[in-house]
Amino acid sequence: MNTKSAELVKLAEQKSPTRLTKSLESFAALREGHITNVRDRLVEYGLWAKALSEANSHIAVDDEEIAAATDAYEEVSNHLATNLSWPLESISIKPQGSVSTKTLIRSPNGSEKFDIDAVCKVDISHIEADNPTSFFESIGKALKDLEAQPKRRCWMIPFAGRRFYLEFTPSIPLNTISEQTLYSMAPRYSVSRYRETALAVVDMPTESWKTSNSEGMSKWVNDTSERRLIRSIAMEANTYDRAAASVAPVPDQAVDITDTLRVAIRLFKRHRDMCTRRGVIDAATKPISVIIVTLLTSCYEGLSDLNRSYEHPVELLDELATLMPHLVLKLGGKYRVDNPTVEGENFAEKWNDDGGERYKSFMAWASALSADLQTILSEKDPQAISKRVREVFGIPAPTDGGNGLTTIQPPAPRATPASRGLA
């Protein structure tokens, strides 16, 4: 399938031929080998997969914390309806970003708050919203009791004493605004995918409406994650079994990380945070999450469009890490990471105004990520694998209390309970 994502992946593969050749040769050898080769390879992958899966579980935010955060939506909605005298049915508040794609992670030190991104869609058939600045400021006034603080396109509500803060973006559905307002919006931003979820948000520095599609971005990530790139090696092994009954069957994988795109987003964001904490990259220039998410999802989508398949999620994780940095475009001397849902929006726009510092940080992080994954995959001993995964992703060492990763030995260990610090 000749899609934009497929073209990006093909370009990335041209820039990283060594890793691709190695992957293809490995897969060809596996297909042509004996059933014992399949079994040995899956056992080997299983050791890495268990450690990475436990790390993924450790950095995830608890469902109870997410539920507590979503309760805040109703509180905000009631404030708006009461203080602005708007009908409650005219206000719709939905999560966006990492919450809606199930890729929210806790901070490495465990004490920082995590942020919940939300969008407030207002039905303008009930209210007046022609002036973007007045619309934005009226929202802030209504949220004064919640100590809301203005940002470029949203209001940040700190929620003192809670484990989270809310970044709340006022908006109106793009398909409900007047032709005059639509005409006044920046013409270079147009909806390219998921048109039905597109919004008009307020860009305060320019005091104008701007096209946005956060829900479309979430739908894109969620839809792409449903596409499966992992081959059913166990099923193929059963075919070989019938021809070689004396060979032991392929073992069942105790840890399932087949939701590989979401696992990659979580683990790669955590690795970025650890690189910042360790001084590998500067916090001021670290790659923002939306760039990581866009590049990974584009890469995953492109691999799917090209009908690529992988023998195990661990191999796919390694491939994503290898190809991801090469999906960044440089056109006319400018770096580009395009928003797939809003044509003309460049998530890497700031990379072109800082003397290349953000790009350098991104490449330094991407290089460290690939190197760290290779050190994990070079380990064969279960205890060494667990130790290296803990070091790379900043997971506490196991104690008598059960914190950190368990040693990977049969029987398969339960996922370690997460600590309460969140990010």
PDB file of N, CA and C in Angstrom, residues 167-224:
ATOM      1  N   GLU A 167      -4.903  20.006  32.220  1.00  0.00           N
ATOM      2  CA  GLU A 167      -4.694  20.988  31.153  1.00  0.00           C
ATOM      3  C   GLU A 167      -5.928  20.932  30.258  1.00  0.00           C
ATOM      4  N   PHE A 168      -6.657  22.024  30.262  1.00  0.00           N
ATOM      5  CA  PHE A 168      -8.037  22.067  29.801  1.00  0.00           C
ATOM      6  C   PHE A 168      -8.144  23.023  28.613  1.00  0.00           C
ATOM      7  N   THR A 169      -8.463  22.494  27.427  1.00  0.00           N
ATOM      8  CA  THR A 169      -8.472  23.293  26.199  1.00  0.00           C
ATOM      9  C   THR A 169      -9.898  23.629  25.769  1.00  0.00           C
ATOM     10  N   PRO A 170     -10.311  24.899  25.842  1.00  0.00           N
ATOM     11  CA  PRO A 170     -11.636  25.293  25.350  1.00  0.00           C
ATOM     12  C   PRO A 170     -11.674  25.201  23.819  1.00  0.00           C
ATOM     13  N   SER A 171     -12.796  24.761  23.270  1.00  0.00           N
ATOM     14  CA  SER A 171     -12.892  24.618  21.820  1.00  0.00           C
ATOM     15  C   SER A 171     -14.347  24.619  21.382  1.00  0.00           C
ATOM     16  N   ILE A 172     -14.529  24.755  20.076  1.00  0.00           N
ATOM     17  CA  ILE A 172     -15.847  24.566  19.474  1.00  0.00           C
ATOM     18  C   ILE A 172     -15.668  23.642  18.275  1.00  0.00           C
ATOM     19  N   PRO A 173     -16.632  22.774  17.991  1.00  0.00           N
ATOM     20  CA  PRO A 173     -16.513  21.878  16.836  1.00  0.00           C
ATOM     21  C   PRO A 173     -16.325  22.677  15.551  1.00  0.00           C
ATOM     22  N   LEU A 174     -15.375  22.269  14.747  1.00  0.00           N
ATOM     23  CA  LEU A 174     -15.050  23.017  13.535  1.00  0.00           C
ATOM     24  C   LEU A 174     -16.232  23.087  12.572  1.00  0.00           C
ATOM     25  N   ASN A 175     -17.038  22.032  12.551  1.00  0.00           N
ATOM     26  CA  ASN A 175     -18.157  22.006  11.599  1.00  0.00           C
ATOM     27  C   ASN A 175     -19.352  22.841  12.041  1.00  0.00           C
ATOM     28  N   THR A 176     -19.225  23.533  13.196  1.00  0.00           N
ATOM     29  CA  THR A 176     -20.340  24.368  13.662  1.00  0.00           C
ATOM     30  C   THR A 176     -20.044  25.861  13.564  1.00  0.00           C
ATOM     31  N   ILE A 177     -18.816  26.213  13.216  1.00  0.00           N
ATOM     32  CA  ILE A 177     -18.482  27.639  13.190  1.00  0.00           C
ATOM     33  C   ILE A 177     -18.960  28.274  11.888  1.00  0.00           C
ATOM     34  N   SER A 178     -19.105  29.567  11.907  1.00  0.00           N
ATOM     35  CA  SER A 178     -19.604  30.292  10.741  1.00  0.00           C
ATOM     36  C   SER A 178     -18.565  30.314   9.622  1.00  0.00           C
ATOM     37  N   GLU A 179     -19.027  30.532   8.400  1.00  0.00           N
ATOM     38  CA  GLU A 179     -18.112  30.620   7.262  1.00  0.00           C
ATOM     39  C   GLU A 179     -17.139  31.785   7.431  1.00  0.00           C
ATOM     40  N   GLN A 180     -17.629  32.866   8.016  1.00  0.00           N
ATOM     41  CA  GLN A 180     -16.771  34.032   8.230  1.00  0.00           C
ATOM     42  C   GLN A 180     -15.620  33.694   9.180  1.00  0.00           C
ATOM     43  N   THR A 181     -15.955  32.975  10.273  1.00  0.00           N
ATOM     44  CA  THR A 181     -14.921  32.576  11.228  1.00  0.00           C
ATOM     45  C   THR A 181     -13.957  31.584  10.587  1.00  0.00           C
ATOM     46  N   LEU A 182     -14.494  30.643   9.831  1.00  0.00           N
ATOM     47  CA  LEU A 182     -13.655  29.651   9.164  1.00  0.00           C
ATOM     48  C   LEU A 182     -12.683  30.324   8.198  1.00  0.00           C
ATOM     49  N   TYR A 183     -13.160  31.319   7.512  1.00  0.00           N
ATOM     50  CA  TYR A 183     -12.328  32.041   6.544  1.00  0.00           C
ATOM     51  C   TYR A 183     -11.192  32.787   7.246  1.00  0.00           C
ATOM     52  N   SER A 184     -11.473  33.242   8.471  1.00  0.00           N
ATOM     53  CA  SER A 184     -10.470  34.024   9.203  1.00  0.00           C
ATOM     54  C   SER A 184      -9.369  33.161   9.804  1.00  0.00           C
ATOM     55  N   MET A 185      -9.595  31.856   9.874  1.00  0.00           N
ATOM     56  CA  MET A 185      -8.613  30.963  10.478  1.00  0.00           C
ATOM     57  C   MET A 185      -7.414  30.786   9.555  1.00  0.00           C
ATOM     58  N   ALA A 186      -6.281  30.411  10.144  1.00  0.00           N
ATOM     59  CA  ALA A 186      -5.049  30.254   9.364  1.00  0.00           C
ATOM     60  C   ALA A 186      -5.279  29.284   8.214  1.00  0.00           C
ATOM     61  N   PRO A 187      -5.143  29.728   6.977  1.00  0.00           N
ATOM     62  CA  PRO A 187      -5.465  28.881   5.836  1.00  0.00           C
ATOM     63  C   PRO A 187      -4.534  27.688   5.665  1.00  0.00           C
ATOM     64  N   ARG A 188      -3.332  27.751   6.269  1.00  0.00           N
ATOM     65  CA  ARG A 188      -2.400  26.639   6.072  1.00  0.00           C
ATOM     66  C   ARG A 188      -2.736  25.432   6.942  1.00  0.00           C
ATOM     67  N   TYR A 189      -3.682  25.578   7.854  1.00  0.00           N
ATOM     68  CA  TYR A 189      -4.089  24.454   8.685  1.00  0.00           C
ATOM     69  C   TYR A 189      -5.444  23.939   8.228  1.00  0.00           C
ATOM     70  N   SER A 190      -5.478  22.755   7.642  1.00  0.00           N
ATOM     71  CA  SER A 190      -6.734  22.166   7.196  1.00  0.00           C
ATOM     72  C   SER A 190      -6.807  20.727   7.678  1.00  0.00           C
ATOM     73  N   VAL A 191      -8.020  20.237   7.848  1.00  0.00           N
ATOM     74  CA  VAL A 191      -8.217  18.887   8.375  1.00  0.00           C
ATOM     75  C   VAL A 191      -7.908  17.867   7.285  1.00  0.00           C
ATOM     76  N   SER A 192      -7.082  16.883   7.617  1.00  0.00           N
ATOM     77  CA  SER A 192      -6.715  15.870   6.634  1.00  0.00           C
ATOM     78  C   SER A 192      -7.299  14.498   6.949  1.00  0.00           C
ATOM     79  N   ARG A 193      -7.472  14.171   8.238  1.00  0.00           N
ATOM     80  CA  ARG A 193      -8.040  12.877   8.640  1.00  0.00           C
ATOM     81  C   ARG A 193      -8.932  13.104   9.853  1.00  0.00           C
ATOM     82  N   TYR A 194      -9.918  12.211  10.024  1.00  0.00           N
ATOM     83  CA  TYR A 194     -10.840  12.286  11.156  1.00  0.00           C
ATOM     84  C   TYR A 194     -11.510  13.660  11.215  1.00  0.00           C
ATOM     85  N   ARG A 195     -12.055  14.053  10.103  1.00  0.00           N
ATOM     86  CA  ARG A 195     -12.654  15.375   9.973  1.00  0.00           C
ATOM     87  C   ARG A 195     -13.774  15.605  10.986  1.00  0.00           C
ATOM     88  N   GLU A 196     -14.509  14.552  11.325  1.00  0.00           N
ATOM     89  CA  GLU A 196     -15.673  14.717  12.196  1.00  0.00           C
ATOM     90  C   GLU A 196     -15.302  15.135  13.612  1.00  0.00           C
ATOM     91  N   THR A 197     -14.045  14.966  14.011  1.00  0.00           N
ATOM     92  CA  THR A 197     -13.627  15.336  15.372  1.00  0.00           C
ATOM     93  C   THR A 197     -12.823  16.636  15.409  1.00  0.00           C
ATOM     94  N   ALA A 198     -12.682  17.307  14.282  1.00  0.00           N
ATOM     95  CA  ALA A 198     -11.866  18.526  14.225  1.00  0.00           C
ATOM     96  C   ALA A 198     -12.488  19.653  15.041  1.00  0.00           C
ATOM     97  N   LEU A 199     -11.627  20.489  15.614  1.00  0.00           N
ATOM     98  CA  LEU A 199     -12.061  21.570  16.497  1.00  0.00           C
ATOM     99  C   LEU A 199     -11.425  22.894  16.085  1.00  0.00           C
ATOM    100  N   ALA A 200     -12.025  23.965  16.566  1.00  0.00           N
ATOM    101  CA  ALA A 200     -11.402  25.286  16.519  1.00  0.00           C
ATOM    102  C   ALA A 200     -11.024  25.640  17.950  1.00  0.00           C
ATOM    103  N   VAL A 201      -9.727  25.848  18.190  1.00  0.00           N
ATOM    104  CA  VAL A 201      -9.246  26.233  19.518  1.00  0.00           C
ATOM    105  C   VAL A 201      -8.662  27.636  19.426  1.00  0.00           C
ATOM    106  N   VAL A 202      -8.473  28.259  20.572  1.00  0.00           N
ATOM    107  CA  VAL A 202      -7.975  29.632  20.612  1.00  0.00           C
ATOM    108  C   VAL A 202      -6.460  29.623  20.764  1.00  0.00           C
ATOM    109  N   ASP A 203      -5.778  30.302  19.859  1.00  0.00           N
ATOM    110  CA  ASP A 203      -4.336  30.498  19.964  1.00  0.00           C
ATOM    111  C   ASP A 203      -4.108  31.899  20.519  1.00  0.00           C
ATOM    112  N   MET A 204      -3.825  31.989  21.824  1.00  0.00           N
ATOM    113  CA  MET A 204      -3.771  33.291  22.478  1.00  0.00           C
ATOM    114  C   MET A 204      -2.648  34.209  21.977  1.00  0.00           C
ATOM    115  N   PRO A 205      -1.459  33.701  21.634  1.00  0.00           N
ATOM    116  CA  PRO A 205      -0.432  34.624  21.124  1.00  0.00           C
ATOM    117  C   PRO A 205      -0.872  35.383  19.875  1.00  0.00           C
ATOM    118  N   THR A 206      -1.686  34.740  19.034  1.00  0.00           N
ATOM    119  CA  THR A 206      -2.165  35.423  17.820  1.00  0.00           C
ATOM    120  C   THR A 206      -3.599  35.919  17.973  1.00  0.00           C
ATOM    121  N   GLU A 207      -4.236  35.566  19.119  1.00  0.00           N
ATOM    122  CA  GLU A 207      -5.620  35.964  19.393  1.00  0.00           C
ATOM    123  C   GLU A 207      -6.545  35.570  18.240  1.00  0.00           C
ATOM    124  N   SER A 208      -6.395  34.332  17.801  1.00  0.00           N
ATOM    125  CA  SER A 208      -7.200  33.859  16.675  1.00  0.00           C
ATOM    126  C   SER A 208      -7.567  32.395  16.868  1.00  0.00           C
ATOM    127  N   TRP A 209      -8.535  31.952  16.062  1.00  0.00           N
ATOM    128  CA  TRP A 209      -8.913  30.548  16.071  1.00  0.00           C
ATOM    129  C   TRP A 209      -7.871  29.740  15.293  1.00  0.00           C
ATOM    130  N   LYS A 210      -7.688  28.502  15.703  1.00  0.00           N
ATOM    131  CA  LYS A 210      -6.743  27.616  15.028  1.00  0.00           C
ATOM    132  C   LYS A 210      -7.344  26.216  14.969  1.00  0.00           C
ATOM    133  N   THR A 211      -7.138  25.541  13.852  1.00  0.00           N
ATOM    134  CA  THR A 211      -7.637  24.175  13.705  1.00  0.00           C
ATOM    135  C   THR A 211      -6.850  23.220  14.591  1.00  0.00           C
ATOM    136  N   SER A 212      -7.574  22.332  15.260  1.00  0.00           N
ATOM    137  CA  SER A 212      -6.958  21.310  16.100  1.00  0.00           C
ATOM    138  C   SER A 212      -7.763  20.022  15.959  1.00  0.00           C
ATOM    139  N   ASN A 213      -7.146  18.911  16.317  1.00  0.00           N
ATOM    140  CA  ASN A 213      -7.873  17.638  16.220  1.00  0.00           C
ATOM    141  C   ASN A 213      -7.276  16.622  17.180  1.00  0.00           C
ATOM    142  N   SER A 214      -7.296  16.950  18.459  1.00  0.00           N
ATOM    143  CA  SER A 214      -6.708  16.070  19.468  1.00  0.00           C
ATOM    144  C   SER A 214      -7.421  14.725  19.530  1.00  0.00           C
ATOM    145  N   GLU A 215      -8.743  14.743  19.388  1.00  0.00           N
ATOM    146  CA  GLU A 215      -9.480  13.480  19.403  1.00  0.00           C
ATOM    147  C   GLU A 215      -9.133  12.649  18.173  1.00  0.00           C
ATOM    148  N   GLY A 216      -8.938  13.322  17.039  1.00  0.00           N
ATOM    149  CA  GLY A 216      -8.519  12.614  15.837  1.00  0.00           C
ATOM    150  C   GLY A 216      -7.159  11.961  16.012  1.00  0.00           C
ATOM    151  N   MET A 217      -6.232  12.663  16.680  1.00  0.00           N
ATOM    152  CA  MET A 217      -4.914  12.086  16.966  1.00  0.00           C
ATOM    153  C   MET A 217      -5.048  10.826  17.807  1.00  0.00           C
ATOM    154  N   SER A 218      -5.898  10.896  18.837  1.00  0.00           N
ATOM    155  CA  SER A 218      -6.098   9.729  19.697  1.00  0.00           C
ATOM    156  C   SER A 218      -6.705   8.572  18.916  1.00  0.00           C
ATOM    157  N   LYS A 219      -7.680   8.882  18.069  1.00  0.00           N
ATOM    158  CA  LYS A 219      -8.296   7.839  17.245  1.00  0.00           C
ATOM    159  C   LYS A 219      -7.261   7.208  16.316  1.00  0.00           C
ATOM    160  N   TRP A 220      -6.389   8.030  15.765  1.00  0.00           N
ATOM    161  CA  TRP A 220      -5.345   7.522  14.872  1.00  0.00           C
ATOM    162  C   TRP A 220      -4.426   6.544  15.608  1.00  0.00           C
ATOM    163  N   VAL A 221      -3.975   6.923  16.798  1.00  0.00           N
ATOM    164  CA  VAL A 221      -3.115   6.034  17.579  1.00  0.00           C
ATOM    165  C   VAL A 221      -3.861   4.752  17.935  1.00  0.00           C
ATOM    166  N   ASN A 222      -5.092   4.883  18.409  1.00  0.00           N
ATOM    167  CA  ASN A 222      -5.853   3.708  18.819  1.00  0.00           C
ATOM    168  C   ASN A 222      -6.174   2.800  17.641  1.00  0.00           C
ATOM    169  N   ASP A 223      -6.553   3.385  16.511  1.00  0.00           N
ATOM    170  CA  ASP A 223      -6.846   2.577  15.323  1.00  0.00           C
ATOM    171  C   ASP A 223      -5.592   1.861  14.825  1.00  0.00           C
ATOM    172  N   THR A 224      -4.474   2.572  14.811  1.00  0.00           N
ATOM    173  CA  THR A 224      -3.227   1.971  14.332  1.00  0.00           C
ATOM    174  C   THR A 224      -2.775   0.846  15.245  1.00  0.00           C
TER     175      THR A 224
END
